[in-house]
XYZ file of C-alpha atoms in Angstrom:
389
model
C -25.831 -47.353 -24.104
C -28.109 -49.490 -21.975
C -26.181 -51.704 -19.561
C -28.343 -54.209 -17.685
C -26.989 -56.460 -14.966
C -27.196 -59.547 -17.158
C -25.414 -57.699 -19.966
C -22.644 -56.601 -17.621
C -21.968 -60.109 -16.323
C -22.794 -62.047 -19.472
C -19.136 -62.595 -20.398
C -18.148 -64.287 -17.136
C -16.528 -67.688 -17.650
C -18.230 -70.431 -15.675
C -15.469 -72.212 -13.699
C -17.510 -75.393 -13.221
C -17.531 -78.583 -15.277
C -20.424 -78.212 -17.781
C -21.849 -81.689 -17.217
C -22.124 -81.057 -13.457
C -23.876 -77.672 -13.654
C -27.398 -77.444 -12.227
C -27.659 -73.702 -11.564
C -26.940 -71.010 -14.143
C -23.972 -68.784 -13.346
C -25.968 -65.580 -13.918
C -28.664 -66.850 -11.569
C -26.043 -67.336 -8.859
C -24.553 -63.873 -9.449
C -27.993 -62.225 -9.579
C -29.172 -63.831 -6.332
C -25.926 -62.925 -4.589
C -26.052 -59.293 -5.649
C -29.682 -58.903 -4.579
C -28.916 -60.614 -1.268
C -26.023 -58.220 -0.617
C -28.377 -55.304 -1.325
C -30.784 -56.813 1.208
C -28.316 -57.216 4.064
C -26.736 -60.641 3.469
C -23.123 -60.913 4.610
C -22.415 -64.681 4.493
C -23.146 -67.524 2.073
C -25.693 -68.897 4.553
C -27.401 -65.479 4.473
C -27.384 -65.459 0.652
C -28.973 -68.920 0.402
C -31.576 -68.023 3.043
C -32.442 -64.837 1.156
C -32.854 -66.845 -2.063
C -35.268 -69.274 -0.444
C -37.292 -66.468 1.144
C -37.548 -64.530 -2.145
C -37.713 -67.470 -4.563
C -41.127 -66.561 -5.992
C -39.943 -63.048 -6.796
C -36.592 -64.198 -8.147
C -38.313 -66.606 -10.522
C -40.022 -63.694 -12.231
C -36.703 -62.705 -13.841
C -34.259 -65.583 -13.263
C -34.540 -69.087 -14.704
C -33.757 -71.061 -11.509
C -34.225 -74.476 -13.219
C -33.337 -76.326 -10.011
C -34.482 -73.806 -7.435
C -32.148 -71.954 -5.094
C -28.544 -73.186 -4.816
C -27.192 -74.259 -1.433
C -24.845 -71.997 0.509
C -21.988 -74.384 -0.358
C -22.708 -73.898 -4.065
C -22.555 -70.111 -3.734
C -19.274 -70.414 -1.850
C -17.668 -72.820 -4.312
C -18.649 -70.801 -7.392
C -17.355 -67.479 -6.077
C -14.186 -69.136 -4.763
C -13.380 -70.266 -8.324
C -14.795 -67.350 -10.322
C -12.091 -65.323 -12.078
C -11.826 -62.018 -10.134
C -10.334 -60.182 -13.119
C -13.408 -61.017 -15.205
C -15.734 -59.914 -12.419
C -13.759 -56.670 -12.017
C -14.064 -56.067 -15.772
C -17.845 -56.538 -15.523
C -17.906 -54.115 -12.588
C -15.937 -51.550 -14.608
C -18.296 -51.877 -17.604
C -21.336 -51.203 -15.459
C -19.709 -48.296 -13.588
C -18.631 -46.742 -16.886
C -22.246 -46.807 -18.066
C -23.467 -45.366 -14.770
C -20.881 -42.574 -14.820
C -21.957 -41.608 -18.342
C -25.548 -41.332 -17.147
C -24.649 -39.352 -14.030
C -22.388 -36.938 -15.858
C -25.180 -36.225 -18.322
C -27.372 -35.160 -15.378
C -24.742 -33.309 -13.339
C -24.322 -29.551 -13.884
C -21.427 -28.572 -16.114
C -18.461 -28.071 -13.754
C -16.898 -24.644 -13.496
C -13.284 -24.410 -14.698
C -12.088 -24.129 -11.098
C -13.985 -27.219 -9.903
C -11.830 -30.149 -8.799
C -12.565 -33.599 -10.170
C -10.617 -35.638 -7.658
C -9.759 -39.309 -8.178
C -8.738 -40.507 -4.723
C -6.749 -43.745 -4.615
C -6.442 -45.672 -1.368
C -6.272 -49.237 -0.115
C -8.463 -51.154 2.323
C -7.852 -54.444 4.088
C -10.559 -56.994 4.939
C -8.919 -58.064 8.178
C -10.794 -61.309 8.882
C -10.266 -62.736 5.381
C -6.838 -64.111 6.342
C -6.339 -67.868 6.651
C -3.431 -68.836 8.899
C -3.866 -72.549 8.163
C -3.101 -72.002 4.466
C -0.711 -69.049 5.020
C -3.110 -66.701 3.220
C -2.880 -63.013 4.193
C -5.908 -60.776 4.524
C -7.352 -59.367 1.301
C -6.109 -55.866 0.485
C -7.949 -53.956 -2.266
C -6.945 -50.593 -3.740
C -9.877 -48.526 -5.028
C -10.449 -45.307 -6.969
C -13.071 -42.862 -5.667
C -14.662 -40.129 -7.794
C -15.403 -37.050 -5.696
C -18.109 -35.522 -7.897
C -20.243 -38.676 -8.252
C -19.229 -40.383 -4.972
C -18.672 -43.626 -6.861
C -16.017 -46.296 -6.545
C -14.787 -46.463 -10.137
C -12.371 -49.396 -10.104
C -10.645 -51.862 -7.792
C -7.394 -53.803 -7.826
C -6.465 -56.497 -5.328
C -2.914 -56.291 -4.035
C -0.866 -59.379 -4.820
C -0.040 -61.421 -1.724
C 3.702 -60.934 -2.317
C 3.499 -57.256 -3.221
C 2.023 -53.952 -2.003
C 0.029 -50.947 -3.222
C 2.964 -49.620 -5.259
C 2.457 -52.389 -7.832
C -1.362 -52.250 -7.731
C -1.744 -48.485 -8.323
C -0.269 -48.463 -11.879
C -2.558 -51.350 -12.866
C -5.527 -49.452 -11.441
C -4.659 -46.223 -13.241
C -4.438 -48.031 -16.576
C -8.093 -49.059 -16.202
C -9.280 -45.453 -16.062
C -9.532 -42.337 -18.158
C -8.261 -39.703 -15.720
C -7.748 -36.934 -18.273
C -8.280 -33.556 -16.624
C -8.642 -35.058 -13.136
C -6.643 -34.495 -9.983
C -5.304 -37.814 -8.685
C -4.693 -37.905 -4.929
C -2.732 -40.715 -3.266
C -1.333 -41.249 0.214
C 2.366 -41.667 0.968
C 2.574 -45.271 -0.263
C 1.916 -44.072 -3.821
C 4.403 -41.199 -3.664
C 6.730 -42.706 -6.286
C 8.363 -41.165 -9.359
C 7.024 -43.850 -11.710
C 3.462 -43.333 -10.473
C 3.787 -39.543 -10.764
C 5.044 -39.931 -14.328
C 2.182 -42.282 -15.248
C -0.379 -39.785 -13.936
C 1.164 -37.031 -16.050
C 1.328 -39.308 -19.111
C -2.391 -40.077 -18.741
C -3.276 -36.379 -18.887
C -3.978 -35.839 -15.188
C -2.388 -33.940 -12.306
C -1.485 -35.212 -8.871
C -1.434 -34.331 -5.189
C 0.806 -36.908 -3.491
C 1.206 -37.139 0.265
C 4.876 -36.974 1.260
C 6.185 -38.696 4.375
C 9.411 -40.140 5.723
C 9.320 -42.964 3.153
C 10.998 -40.337 0.903
C 13.388 -39.331 3.657
C 15.690 -36.842 1.903
C 12.940 -35.181 -0.134
C 10.709 -34.996 2.943
C 13.341 -33.238 4.999
C 14.180 -30.776 2.217
C 10.505 -29.898 1.633
C 10.227 -29.189 5.358
C 13.263 -26.921 5.050
C 11.575 -25.066 2.168
C 8.625 -24.228 4.395
C 10.906 -23.237 7.261
C 12.641 -20.826 4.897
C 9.310 -19.570 3.562
C 8.290 -18.531 7.092
C 11.366 -16.297 7.297
C 11.567 -15.013 3.707
C 8.699 -12.903 2.376
C 10.103 -13.171 -1.154
C 9.248 -16.880 -1.464
C 6.057 -17.126 -3.549
C 3.360 -18.884 -1.508
C -0.364 -18.748 -0.769
C -2.130 -19.495 2.489
C -5.603 -20.624 3.525
C -7.332 -21.396 6.818
C -10.446 -23.541 7.151
C -12.281 -24.046 10.438
C -14.903 -26.725 11.000
C -16.806 -28.564 13.705
C -17.801 -32.233 13.627
C -18.685 -34.868 16.242
C -18.114 -32.340 19.001
C -14.561 -31.485 18.006
C -13.308 -28.307 16.364
C -10.762 -28.520 13.594
C -8.549 -25.832 12.123
C -6.701 -26.615 8.878
C -4.015 -24.196 7.722
C -2.736 -24.789 4.186
C 0.333 -23.260 2.584
C 1.405 -23.867 -1.023
C 4.820 -22.809 -2.351
C 4.973 -22.093 -6.077
C 8.254 -20.196 -5.957
C 10.361 -20.841 -9.061
C 13.831 -20.835 -7.445
C 12.662 -23.066 -4.593
C 11.141 -25.643 -6.945
C 14.141 -25.458 -9.277
C 16.389 -26.273 -6.316
C 14.224 -29.285 -5.397
C 14.081 -30.477 -9.003
C 17.851 -30.239 -9.407
C 18.221 -32.602 -6.480
C 15.306 -34.994 -7.034
C 14.102 -34.754 -10.660
C 10.479 -35.331 -9.660
C 8.161 -35.696 -12.715
C 5.928 -32.676 -13.276
C 6.553 -31.001 -9.928
C 4.982 -27.511 -9.905
C 4.364 -26.831 -6.206
C 4.727 -28.225 -2.698
C 2.050 -28.000 -0.039
C 1.747 -28.188 3.709
C -1.373 -28.639 5.822
C -1.250 -28.058 9.564
C -4.282 -29.601 11.255
C -5.296 -28.910 14.845
C -8.201 -30.717 16.525
C -9.715 -29.582 19.829
C -11.894 -32.118 21.650
C -14.644 -31.369 24.201
C -12.450 -32.646 27.063
C -9.818 -30.034 26.239
C -7.454 -32.432 24.460
C -5.600 -30.949 21.489
C -4.139 -33.007 18.648
C -1.959 -31.498 15.938
C -0.465 -32.911 12.755
C 1.520 -31.490 9.856
C 1.381 -33.126 6.422
C 3.329 -32.311 3.249
C 2.363 -32.797 -0.403
C 3.872 -32.770 -3.883
C 1.721 -31.112 -6.573
C 1.983 -31.239 -10.350
C -0.226 -28.160 -10.667
C 0.218 -24.804 -8.854
C -3.014 -24.937 -6.852
C -3.912 -22.141 -4.507
C -3.712 -23.015 -0.835
C -7.520 -23.028 -0.660
C -7.737 -25.487 -3.570
C -5.078 -27.704 -1.993
C -6.986 -27.697 1.298
C -10.146 -28.653 -0.567
C -8.457 -31.396 -2.603
C -7.045 -33.062 0.492
C -10.474 -32.966 2.155
C -12.011 -34.535 -0.945
C -9.367 -37.276 -0.845
C -10.573 -38.379 2.563
C -13.985 -39.072 1.026
C -12.718 -42.520 0.076
C -12.072 -43.239 3.762
C -15.181 -41.625 5.238
C -17.752 -42.330 2.530
C -16.519 -45.651 1.165
C -14.133 -47.655 3.353
C -15.768 -46.769 6.670
C -19.240 -47.565 5.315
C -18.045 -50.873 3.860
C -17.025 -51.846 7.391
C -19.977 -50.407 9.295
C -22.831 -51.182 6.864
C -21.507 -54.233 4.979
C -19.309 -55.904 7.592
C -16.381 -55.981 5.175
C -13.735 -55.990 7.885
C -15.461 -58.785 9.824
C -16.255 -60.998 6.812
C -14.751 -64.477 7.098
C -15.247 -65.401 3.451
C -11.752 -66.536 2.554
C -11.728 -69.643 0.336
C -10.134 -69.179 -3.097
C -11.166 -65.937 -4.786
C -14.309 -65.629 -2.663
C -13.139 -62.697 -0.528
C -12.013 -60.643 -3.529
C -15.154 -61.328 -5.567
C -17.571 -60.551 -2.736
C -15.620 -57.411 -1.810
C -16.197 -56.207 -5.351
C -19.949 -56.931 -5.184
C -20.150 -55.013 -1.908
C -18.611 -52.016 -3.664
C -21.089 -52.333 -6.521
C -23.968 -52.444 -4.020
C -22.600 -49.381 -2.214
C -22.447 -47.509 -5.525
C -26.077 -48.352 -6.227
C -27.429 -47.529 -2.764
C -25.607 -44.174 -2.846
C -27.475 -43.239 -6.035
C -30.868 -43.925 -4.461
C -32.595 -40.915 -2.905
C -36.057 -42.416 -2.390
C -35.440 -43.456 1.230
C -34.026 -41.685 4.238
C -31.466 -43.160 6.584
C -27.968 -44.518 6.230
C -26.690 -47.265 3.983
C -27.204 -49.981 6.582
C -30.806 -48.890 7.186
C -31.521 -48.968 3.462
C -30.034 -52.450 3.189
C -32.424 -53.589 5.912
C -35.368 -51.975 4.113
C -34.384 -53.768 0.924
C -34.558 -57.058 2.823
C -37.972 -56.268 4.231
C -39.583 -54.616 1.213
C -39.399 -56.371 -2.163
C -40.666 -53.257 -3.932
C -37.728 -51.261 -2.591
C -35.311 -54.050 -3.503
C -36.751 -54.033 -7.010
C -36.268 -50.274 -7.115
C -32.595 -50.644 -6.134
C -32.087 -53.409 -8.620
C -33.631 -51.295 -11.363
C -30.877 -48.745 -10.735
C -28.451 -51.469 -11.780
C -30.505 -52.900 -14.603
C -31.330 -49.519 -16.153
C -28.409 -47.387 -15.010
C -28.294 -45.358 -18.220
C -31.990 -44.877 -18.966
């Protein structure tokens, strides 16, 4: 399967009146995506990029009336159907994943293929004048390819609990380990994960008050009773000058789990986990935190520790970079569907830049290089246009 950019976005419905159209929709999308690769963060930036690179753009785009104005870019993306754009994104990512998996080594049976689900808010996209809250997008992160696989905007009158099932239905998660924070720790979501052929590690907090307290009691009993079946693991690391010690314990004891199931009837529950994290900072400050998890598979404590670390990849390697390198949190694009559509293109660009190994430096530095060097921009764009070659 060869999935070029124009193929991926060819099915988009043009929201404009046909007799008033001067610029092709695919030209507008193509310019915008290239501009985002090259460091553009606003519609003024996108239009300026188009004018600066018009000669190059005309080698592969029609541009019958030149480069659109920044107002045209803004109006089109404000009206463009975000569900259609998300479908185009998913088609391209599916093709890219197929290509990457063909090149990746065959995973060992014990390897974890984590699908981390978490939400991110674009804080400056709110509009108080029109009572519009900030955009909140829930994404799925694949640990082995470091790709954002799919996205689902949270409805303005809802929360992540309603968005996660919609997101899961877009994906084939068979054989994967789905990790979600406490917001997604719901029976219906756990059941859906099981029904789709996956397993889960769900963070458990006080939002499930009775279950949370009883899981804590199970670990208190485990400390005092050597007959409770459990495994332990300790991982020590150092980063940014701080030292971290993570102690994981997983209870797989049959009677303990049977007691929990009799009280809570949690779908597929096979184990409960606890991770005690201690961070020591250079100034002598010590921070400690204890987190609890529900597991549908009896992982060892070491595997549970590893899975939780992989889950945080979506925060450290996706959400944080979207803010630092793409200015997602500071973006003031807010009219219509503009914020949601551009957020999706930023995620597509991040996926592409992460697959490029021809340049050194971080994502932001490579975006700058793409703006300065047309050859490098063409190289990045070829990763999109020929993702499965």
